[in-house]
Tab-separated table of C-alpha atoms in Angstrom:
chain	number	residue	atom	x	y	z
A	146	UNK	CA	0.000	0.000	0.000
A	147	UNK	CA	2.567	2.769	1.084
A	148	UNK	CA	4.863	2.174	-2.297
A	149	UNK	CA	1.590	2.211	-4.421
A	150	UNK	CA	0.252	5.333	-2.730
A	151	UNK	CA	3.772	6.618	-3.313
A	152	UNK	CA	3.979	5.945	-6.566
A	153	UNK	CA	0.476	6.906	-7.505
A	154	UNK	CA	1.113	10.505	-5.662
A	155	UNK	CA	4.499	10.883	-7.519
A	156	UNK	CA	2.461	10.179	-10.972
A	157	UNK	CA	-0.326	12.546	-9.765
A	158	UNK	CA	1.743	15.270	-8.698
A	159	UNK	CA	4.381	14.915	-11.929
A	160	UNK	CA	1.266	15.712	-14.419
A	161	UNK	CA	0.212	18.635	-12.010
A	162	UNK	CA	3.580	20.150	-12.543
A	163	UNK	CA	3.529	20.009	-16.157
A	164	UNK	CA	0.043	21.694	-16.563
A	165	UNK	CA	0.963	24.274	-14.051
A	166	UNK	CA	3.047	27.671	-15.122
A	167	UNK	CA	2.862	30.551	-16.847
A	168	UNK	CA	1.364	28.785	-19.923
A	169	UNK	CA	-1.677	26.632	-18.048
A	170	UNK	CA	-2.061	22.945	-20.222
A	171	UNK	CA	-5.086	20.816	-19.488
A	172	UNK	CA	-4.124	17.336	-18.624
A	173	UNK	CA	-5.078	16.132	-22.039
A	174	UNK	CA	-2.514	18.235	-23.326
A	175	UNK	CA	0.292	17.256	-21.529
A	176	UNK	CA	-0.733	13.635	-22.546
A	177	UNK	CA	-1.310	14.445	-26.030
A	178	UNK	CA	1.942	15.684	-26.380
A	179	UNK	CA	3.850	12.624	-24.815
A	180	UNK	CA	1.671	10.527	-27.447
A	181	UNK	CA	3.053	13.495	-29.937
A	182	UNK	CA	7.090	12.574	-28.992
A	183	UNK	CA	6.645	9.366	-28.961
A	184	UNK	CA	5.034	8.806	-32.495
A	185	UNK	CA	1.271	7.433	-31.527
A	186	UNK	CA	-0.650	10.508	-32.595
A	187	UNK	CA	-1.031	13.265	-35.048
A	188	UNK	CA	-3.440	15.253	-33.336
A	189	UNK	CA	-2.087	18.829	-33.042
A	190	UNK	CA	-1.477	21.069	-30.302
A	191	UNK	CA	-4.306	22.638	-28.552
A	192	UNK	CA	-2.422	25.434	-26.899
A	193	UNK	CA	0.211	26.982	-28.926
A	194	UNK	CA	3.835	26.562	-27.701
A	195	UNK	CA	2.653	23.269	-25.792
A	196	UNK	CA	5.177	20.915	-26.722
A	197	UNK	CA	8.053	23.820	-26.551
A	198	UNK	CA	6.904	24.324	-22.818
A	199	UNK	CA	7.156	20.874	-22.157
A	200	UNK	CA	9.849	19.395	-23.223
A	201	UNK	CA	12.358	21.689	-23.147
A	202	UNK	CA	11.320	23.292	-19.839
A	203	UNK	CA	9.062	21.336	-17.600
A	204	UNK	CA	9.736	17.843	-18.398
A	205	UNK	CA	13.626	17.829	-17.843
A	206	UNK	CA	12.249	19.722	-14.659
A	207	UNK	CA	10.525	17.585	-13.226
A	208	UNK	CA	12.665	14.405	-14.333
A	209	UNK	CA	15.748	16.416	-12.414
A	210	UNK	CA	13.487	17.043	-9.413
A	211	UNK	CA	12.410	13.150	-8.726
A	212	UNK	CA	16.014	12.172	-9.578
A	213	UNK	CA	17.675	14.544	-6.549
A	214	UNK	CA	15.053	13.913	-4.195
A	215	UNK	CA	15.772	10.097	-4.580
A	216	UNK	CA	19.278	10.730	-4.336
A	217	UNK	CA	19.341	13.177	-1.414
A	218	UNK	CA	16.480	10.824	0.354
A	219	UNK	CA	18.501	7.127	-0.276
A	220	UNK	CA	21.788	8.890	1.045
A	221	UNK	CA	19.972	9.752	3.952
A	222	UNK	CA	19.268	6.868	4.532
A	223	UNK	CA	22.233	4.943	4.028
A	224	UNK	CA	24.167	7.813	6.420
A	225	UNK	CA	21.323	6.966	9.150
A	226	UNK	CA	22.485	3.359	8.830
A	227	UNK	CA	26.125	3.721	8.875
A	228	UNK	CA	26.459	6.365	11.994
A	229	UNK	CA	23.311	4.409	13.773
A	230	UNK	CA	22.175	8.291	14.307
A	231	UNK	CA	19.028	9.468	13.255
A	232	UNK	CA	20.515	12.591	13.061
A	233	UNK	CA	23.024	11.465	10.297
A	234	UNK	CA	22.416	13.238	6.998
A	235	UNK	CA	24.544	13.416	3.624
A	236	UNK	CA	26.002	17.099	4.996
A	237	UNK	CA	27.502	15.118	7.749
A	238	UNK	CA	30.863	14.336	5.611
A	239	UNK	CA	31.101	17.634	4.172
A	240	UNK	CA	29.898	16.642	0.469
A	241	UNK	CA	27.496	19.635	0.274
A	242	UNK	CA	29.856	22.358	2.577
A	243	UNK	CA	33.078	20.837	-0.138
A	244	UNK	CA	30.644	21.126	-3.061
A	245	UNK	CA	29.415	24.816	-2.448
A	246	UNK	CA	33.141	25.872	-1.785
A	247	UNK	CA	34.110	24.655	-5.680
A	248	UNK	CA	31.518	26.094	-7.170
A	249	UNK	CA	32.198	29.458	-5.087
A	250	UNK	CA	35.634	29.403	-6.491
A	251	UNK	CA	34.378	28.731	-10.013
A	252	UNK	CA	32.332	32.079	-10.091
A	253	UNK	CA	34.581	33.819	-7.975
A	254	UNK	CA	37.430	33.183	-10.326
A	255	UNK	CA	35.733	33.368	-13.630
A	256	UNK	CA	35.814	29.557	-14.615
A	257	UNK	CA	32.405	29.729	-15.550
A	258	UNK	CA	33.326	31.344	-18.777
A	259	UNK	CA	35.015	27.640	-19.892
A	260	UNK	CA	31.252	26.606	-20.344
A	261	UNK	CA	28.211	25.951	-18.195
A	262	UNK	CA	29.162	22.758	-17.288
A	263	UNK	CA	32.338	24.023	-14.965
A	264	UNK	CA	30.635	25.272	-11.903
A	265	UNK	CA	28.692	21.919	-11.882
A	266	UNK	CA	31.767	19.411	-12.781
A	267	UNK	CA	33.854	21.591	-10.092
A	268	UNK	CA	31.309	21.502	-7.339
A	269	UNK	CA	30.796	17.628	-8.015
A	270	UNK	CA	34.903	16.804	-7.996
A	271	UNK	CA	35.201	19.371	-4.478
A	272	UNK	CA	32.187	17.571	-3.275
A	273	UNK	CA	33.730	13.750	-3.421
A	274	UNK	CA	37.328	15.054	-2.922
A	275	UNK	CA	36.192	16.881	0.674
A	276	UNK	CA	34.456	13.722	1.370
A	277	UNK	CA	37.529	11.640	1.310
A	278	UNK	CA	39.560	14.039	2.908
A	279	UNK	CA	36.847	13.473	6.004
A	280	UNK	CA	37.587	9.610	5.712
A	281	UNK	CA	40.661	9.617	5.442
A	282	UNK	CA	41.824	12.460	8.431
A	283	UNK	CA	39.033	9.999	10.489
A	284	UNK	CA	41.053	6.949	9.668
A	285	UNK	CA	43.449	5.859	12.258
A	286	UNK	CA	45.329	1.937	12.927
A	287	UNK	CA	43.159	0.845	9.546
A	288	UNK	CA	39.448	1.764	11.403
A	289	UNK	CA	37.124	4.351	11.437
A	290	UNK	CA	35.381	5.342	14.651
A	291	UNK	CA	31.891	7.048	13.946
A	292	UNK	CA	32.288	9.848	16.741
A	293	UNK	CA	35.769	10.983	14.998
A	294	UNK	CA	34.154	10.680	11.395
A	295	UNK	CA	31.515	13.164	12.595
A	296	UNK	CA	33.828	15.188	14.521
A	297	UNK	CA	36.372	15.755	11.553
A	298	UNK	CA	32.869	16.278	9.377
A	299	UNK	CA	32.314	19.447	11.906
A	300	UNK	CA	35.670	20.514	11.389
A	301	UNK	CA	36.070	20.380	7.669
A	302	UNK	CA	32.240	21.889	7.472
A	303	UNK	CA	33.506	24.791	9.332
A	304	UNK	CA	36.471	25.745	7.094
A	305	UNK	CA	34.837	25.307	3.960
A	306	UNK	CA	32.230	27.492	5.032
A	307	UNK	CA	34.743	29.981	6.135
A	308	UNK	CA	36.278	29.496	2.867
A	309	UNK	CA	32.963	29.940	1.310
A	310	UNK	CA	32.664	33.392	3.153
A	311	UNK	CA	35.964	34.627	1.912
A	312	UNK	CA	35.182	33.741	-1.448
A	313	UNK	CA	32.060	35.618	-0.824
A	314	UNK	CA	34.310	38.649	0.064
A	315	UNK	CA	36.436	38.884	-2.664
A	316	UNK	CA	33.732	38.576	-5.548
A	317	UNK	CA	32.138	41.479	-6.803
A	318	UNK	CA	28.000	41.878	-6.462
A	319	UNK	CA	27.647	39.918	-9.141
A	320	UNK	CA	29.677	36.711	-8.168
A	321	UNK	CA	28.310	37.500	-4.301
A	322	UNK	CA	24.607	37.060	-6.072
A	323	UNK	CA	25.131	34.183	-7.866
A	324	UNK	CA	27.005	32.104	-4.672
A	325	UNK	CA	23.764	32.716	-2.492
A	326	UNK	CA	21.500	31.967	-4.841
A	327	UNK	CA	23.626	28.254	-5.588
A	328	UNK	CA	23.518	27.616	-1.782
A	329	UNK	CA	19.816	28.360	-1.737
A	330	UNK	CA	19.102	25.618	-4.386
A	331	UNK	CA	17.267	25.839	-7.498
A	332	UNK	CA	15.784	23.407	-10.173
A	333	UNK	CA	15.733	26.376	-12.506
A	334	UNK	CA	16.779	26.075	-15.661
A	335	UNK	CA	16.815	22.034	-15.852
A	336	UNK	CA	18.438	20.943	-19.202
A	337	UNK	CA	18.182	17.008	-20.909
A	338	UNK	CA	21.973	17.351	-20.958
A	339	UNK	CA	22.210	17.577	-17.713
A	340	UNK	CA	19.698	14.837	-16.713
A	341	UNK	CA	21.592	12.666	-19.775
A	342	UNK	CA	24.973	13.404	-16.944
A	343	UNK	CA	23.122	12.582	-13.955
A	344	UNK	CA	20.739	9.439	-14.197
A	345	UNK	CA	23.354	7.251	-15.030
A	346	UNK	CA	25.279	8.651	-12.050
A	347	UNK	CA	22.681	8.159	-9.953
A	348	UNK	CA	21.160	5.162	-10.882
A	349	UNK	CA	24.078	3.548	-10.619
A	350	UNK	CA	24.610	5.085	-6.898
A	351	UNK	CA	21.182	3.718	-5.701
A	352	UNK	CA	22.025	0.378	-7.326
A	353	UNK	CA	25.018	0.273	-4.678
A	354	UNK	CA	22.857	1.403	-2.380
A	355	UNK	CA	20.232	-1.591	-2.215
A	356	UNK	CA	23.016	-3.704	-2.717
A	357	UNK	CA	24.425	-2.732	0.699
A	358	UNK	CA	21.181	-3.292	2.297
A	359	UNK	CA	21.702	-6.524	3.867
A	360	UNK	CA	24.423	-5.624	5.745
A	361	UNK	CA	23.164	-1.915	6.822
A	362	UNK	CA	20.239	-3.763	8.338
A	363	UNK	CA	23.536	-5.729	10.677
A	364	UNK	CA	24.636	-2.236	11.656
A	365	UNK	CA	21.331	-1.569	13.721
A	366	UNK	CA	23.160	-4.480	15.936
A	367	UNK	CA	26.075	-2.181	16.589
A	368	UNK	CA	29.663	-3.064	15.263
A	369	UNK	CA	30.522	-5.698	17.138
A	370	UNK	CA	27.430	-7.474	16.223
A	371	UNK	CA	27.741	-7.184	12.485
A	372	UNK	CA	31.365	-7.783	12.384
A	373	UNK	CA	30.366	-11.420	14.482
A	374	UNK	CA	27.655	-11.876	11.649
A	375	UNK	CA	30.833	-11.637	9.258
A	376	UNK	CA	30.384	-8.073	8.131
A	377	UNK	CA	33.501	-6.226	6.854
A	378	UNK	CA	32.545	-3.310	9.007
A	379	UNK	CA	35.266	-0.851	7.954
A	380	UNK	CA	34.487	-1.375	4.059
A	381	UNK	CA	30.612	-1.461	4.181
A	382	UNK	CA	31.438	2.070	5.468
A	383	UNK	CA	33.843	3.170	2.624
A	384	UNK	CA	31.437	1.968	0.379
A	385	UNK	CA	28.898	3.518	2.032
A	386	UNK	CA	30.172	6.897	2.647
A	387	UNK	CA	31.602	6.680	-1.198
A	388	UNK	CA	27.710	6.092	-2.594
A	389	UNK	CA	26.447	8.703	-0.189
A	390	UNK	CA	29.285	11.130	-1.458
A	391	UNK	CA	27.963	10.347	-5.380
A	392	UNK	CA	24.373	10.580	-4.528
A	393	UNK	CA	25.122	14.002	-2.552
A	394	UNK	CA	27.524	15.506	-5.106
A	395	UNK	CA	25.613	14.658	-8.381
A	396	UNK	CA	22.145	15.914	-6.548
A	397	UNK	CA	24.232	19.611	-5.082
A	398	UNK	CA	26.281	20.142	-8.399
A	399	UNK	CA	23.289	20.474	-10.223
A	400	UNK	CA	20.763	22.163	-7.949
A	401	UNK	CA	22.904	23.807	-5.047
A	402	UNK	CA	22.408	22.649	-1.804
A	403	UNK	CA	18.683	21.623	-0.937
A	404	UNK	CA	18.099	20.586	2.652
A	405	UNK	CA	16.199	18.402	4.853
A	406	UNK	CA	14.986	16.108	2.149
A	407	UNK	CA	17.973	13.502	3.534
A	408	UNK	CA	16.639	14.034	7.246
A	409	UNK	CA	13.333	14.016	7.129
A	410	UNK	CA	11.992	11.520	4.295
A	411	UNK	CA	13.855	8.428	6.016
A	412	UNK	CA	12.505	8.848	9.416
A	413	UNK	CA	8.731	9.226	7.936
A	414	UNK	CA	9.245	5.887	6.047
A	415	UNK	CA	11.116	3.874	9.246
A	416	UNK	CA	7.842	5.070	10.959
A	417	UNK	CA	5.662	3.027	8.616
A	418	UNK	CA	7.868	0.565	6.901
A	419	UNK	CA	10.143	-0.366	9.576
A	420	UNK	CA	13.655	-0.573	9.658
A	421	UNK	CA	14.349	-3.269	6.961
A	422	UNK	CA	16.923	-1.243	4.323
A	423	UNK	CA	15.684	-3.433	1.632
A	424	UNK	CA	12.212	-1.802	1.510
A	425	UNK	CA	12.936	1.549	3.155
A	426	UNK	CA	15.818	2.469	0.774
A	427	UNK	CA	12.795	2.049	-2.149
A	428	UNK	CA	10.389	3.499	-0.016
A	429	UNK	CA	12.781	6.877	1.012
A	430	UNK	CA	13.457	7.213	-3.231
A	431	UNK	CA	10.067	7.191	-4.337
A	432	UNK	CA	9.427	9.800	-0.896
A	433	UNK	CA	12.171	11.627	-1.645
A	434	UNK	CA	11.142	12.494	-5.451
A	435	UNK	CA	7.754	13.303	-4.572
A	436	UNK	CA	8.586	15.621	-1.661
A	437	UNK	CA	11.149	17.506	-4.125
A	438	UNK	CA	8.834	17.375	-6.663
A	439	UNK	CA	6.130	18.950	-4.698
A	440	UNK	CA	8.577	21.331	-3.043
A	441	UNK	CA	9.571	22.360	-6.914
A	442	UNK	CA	5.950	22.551	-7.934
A	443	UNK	CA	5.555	25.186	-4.955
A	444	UNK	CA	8.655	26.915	-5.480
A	445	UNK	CA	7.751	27.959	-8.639
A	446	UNK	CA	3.611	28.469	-8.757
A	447	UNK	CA	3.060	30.051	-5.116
A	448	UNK	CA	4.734	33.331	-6.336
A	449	UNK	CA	3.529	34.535	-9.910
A	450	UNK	CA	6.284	35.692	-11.888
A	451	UNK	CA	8.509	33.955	-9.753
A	452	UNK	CA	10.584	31.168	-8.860
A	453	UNK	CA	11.474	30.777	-5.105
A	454	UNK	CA	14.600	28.631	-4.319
A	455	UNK	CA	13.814	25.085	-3.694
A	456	UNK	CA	16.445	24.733	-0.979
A	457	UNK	CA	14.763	28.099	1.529
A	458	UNK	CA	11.199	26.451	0.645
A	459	UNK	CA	12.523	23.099	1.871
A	460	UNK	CA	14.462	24.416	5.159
A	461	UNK	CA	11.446	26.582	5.852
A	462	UNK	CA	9.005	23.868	6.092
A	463	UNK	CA	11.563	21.148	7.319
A	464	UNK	CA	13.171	23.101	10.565
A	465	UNK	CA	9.191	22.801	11.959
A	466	UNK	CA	7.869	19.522	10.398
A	467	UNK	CA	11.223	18.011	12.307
A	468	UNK	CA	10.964	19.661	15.489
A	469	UNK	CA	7.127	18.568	15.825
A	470	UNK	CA	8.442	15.040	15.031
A	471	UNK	CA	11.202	14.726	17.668
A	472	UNK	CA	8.591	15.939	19.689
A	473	UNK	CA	6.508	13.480	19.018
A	474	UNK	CA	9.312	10.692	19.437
A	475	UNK	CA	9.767	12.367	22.962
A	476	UNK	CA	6.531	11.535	23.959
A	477	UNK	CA	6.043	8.197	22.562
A	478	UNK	CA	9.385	6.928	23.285
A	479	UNK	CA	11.212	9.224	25.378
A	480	UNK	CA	13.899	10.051	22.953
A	481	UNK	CA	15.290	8.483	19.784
A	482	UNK	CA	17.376	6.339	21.366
């Protein structure tokens, strides 16, 4: 029931985004023209510039939106598992803090005038490199312990976003505009080239993902536990932190940094599905795209003539939703623990 309802919401709220805009399409437009691309009909646009606004703005739009929300949502996840913190989310290992510090120096410095593509390639490379620096400045005697991967996560977080604020210094108005509107995440502007670079990316990543299942469902018995049940404890978590760190970067070097989708979506489906990986990693993708998808499909219809940033929208309503739910763990539980 909860992965049809899901999927039947995602479908539902996917066709409201492509009637809704500037240019309102009835639904039988929007299907009309997917018969249209795909070679099944001849009949002919009802609203002029239909298939223009479709395809080259809304659909790659929308297709962008479900992929990062998956991919933000299933790293979630798989950082919840690893640190056995409901807390843990894909910011935790500086991907998102590394990734907004590249892209800062790409405007700041003028490497954006290589080609579009260099703010996104250099946020995505800073993103994974910063991760591994975490990793490896955590590593000591060949293991990892959690508390120093988190604390050296604080510490890098800290100086790239002083970093980040010095960058912000030394640009002109121009460069200072365009770094706080990346950080405040936006779908805007969604190309087919760039979802061409990042499903594979991030199919891939959530393939790894729900192959690691199994053995994140061990971790919930502690380390000792899952290293008795013959888990390789130190490289489930390389592996781990190295999908998170793909999922993260692809989802931030396109959009900018969008929070609270990795927080929030995996504790709402542990409350219903229960802690199995197998079914909660599907069940926090298919959450994850329709919260971002909904969040887009705000972002850009509550204001006319606008387009809010997707990441504000998604703080704004996720600081609240997740204090009411620890709350509500407090009194049902006495805690998260």
């Amino acid at each position: 029931m909860l992965f049809t309802g899901l999927a039947l919401a995602l479908v539902a709220v996917a066709v409201v985004a492509a009637m809704s805009g500037q240019l309102h399409l009835p639904a039988g437009e929007v299907w009309n023209s997917i018969l249209r691309a795909l070679g099944l009909t001849d009949v002919p646009e009802s609203v002029p510039n239909a298939d223009a606004a479709l395809w080259t703005i809304r659909f790659p739009r929308i297709v962008m939106a479900i992929l990062i929300g998956a991919a933000l949502a299933v790293a979630g996840t798989i950082m919840q598992a690893v640190f056995s913190n409901p807390l843990a989310e894909p910011g935790v290992v500086g991907v998102s803090s590394g990734a907004a510090l590249g892209a800062a120096a790409a405007i700041v410095f003028g490497w954006t005038a290589a080609g579009d593509w260099v703010t996104a390639a250099i946020a995505f490379g800073t993103g994974i490199l910063t991760t591994f620096a975490v990793y490896f400045a955590s590593r000591s005697g060949g293991r990892t312990e959690v508390v120093t991967l988190v604390l050296t996560g604080i510490a890098v977080n800290a100086f790239a976003s002083g970093g980040l604020a010095l960058l912000t210094f030394l640009g002109d108005n121009q460069s200072r505009e365009e770094i706080v509107f990346w950080q405040l995440g936006s779908l805007n502007g969604a190309r087919w080239e760039e979802v061409q670079v990042m499903l594979p990316v991030i199919a891939a990543a959530l393939v790894a993902g729900f192959a690691l299942a199994r053995r994140l469902d061990l971790f919930s018995l502690g380390e000792r536990g899952a290293r008795h049940l013959g888990v390789n404890v130190e490289r489930t978590r390389v592996i781990s932190i190295v999908v998170v760190a793909v999922l993260t970067g692809a989802a931030v070097a396109f959009a900018g940094i969008i929070g609270f989708v990795g927080l929030i979506v995996p504790h709402l489906m542990r409350m219903v599905i229960g802690p199995s990986h197998r079914g909660l990693i599907a069940a926090s993708a298919l959450g994850g795209a329709l919260l971002l998808l909904t969040a887009d499909l705000v972002a850009r219809t509550a204001v006319p003539m606008a387009d809010l940033p997707i990441g504000m929208l998604t703080s704004l309503v996720g600081g609240p939703f997740f204090f009411w739910l620890l709350r509500r763990q407090r009194r049902k539980s006495g805690g998260w623990g």
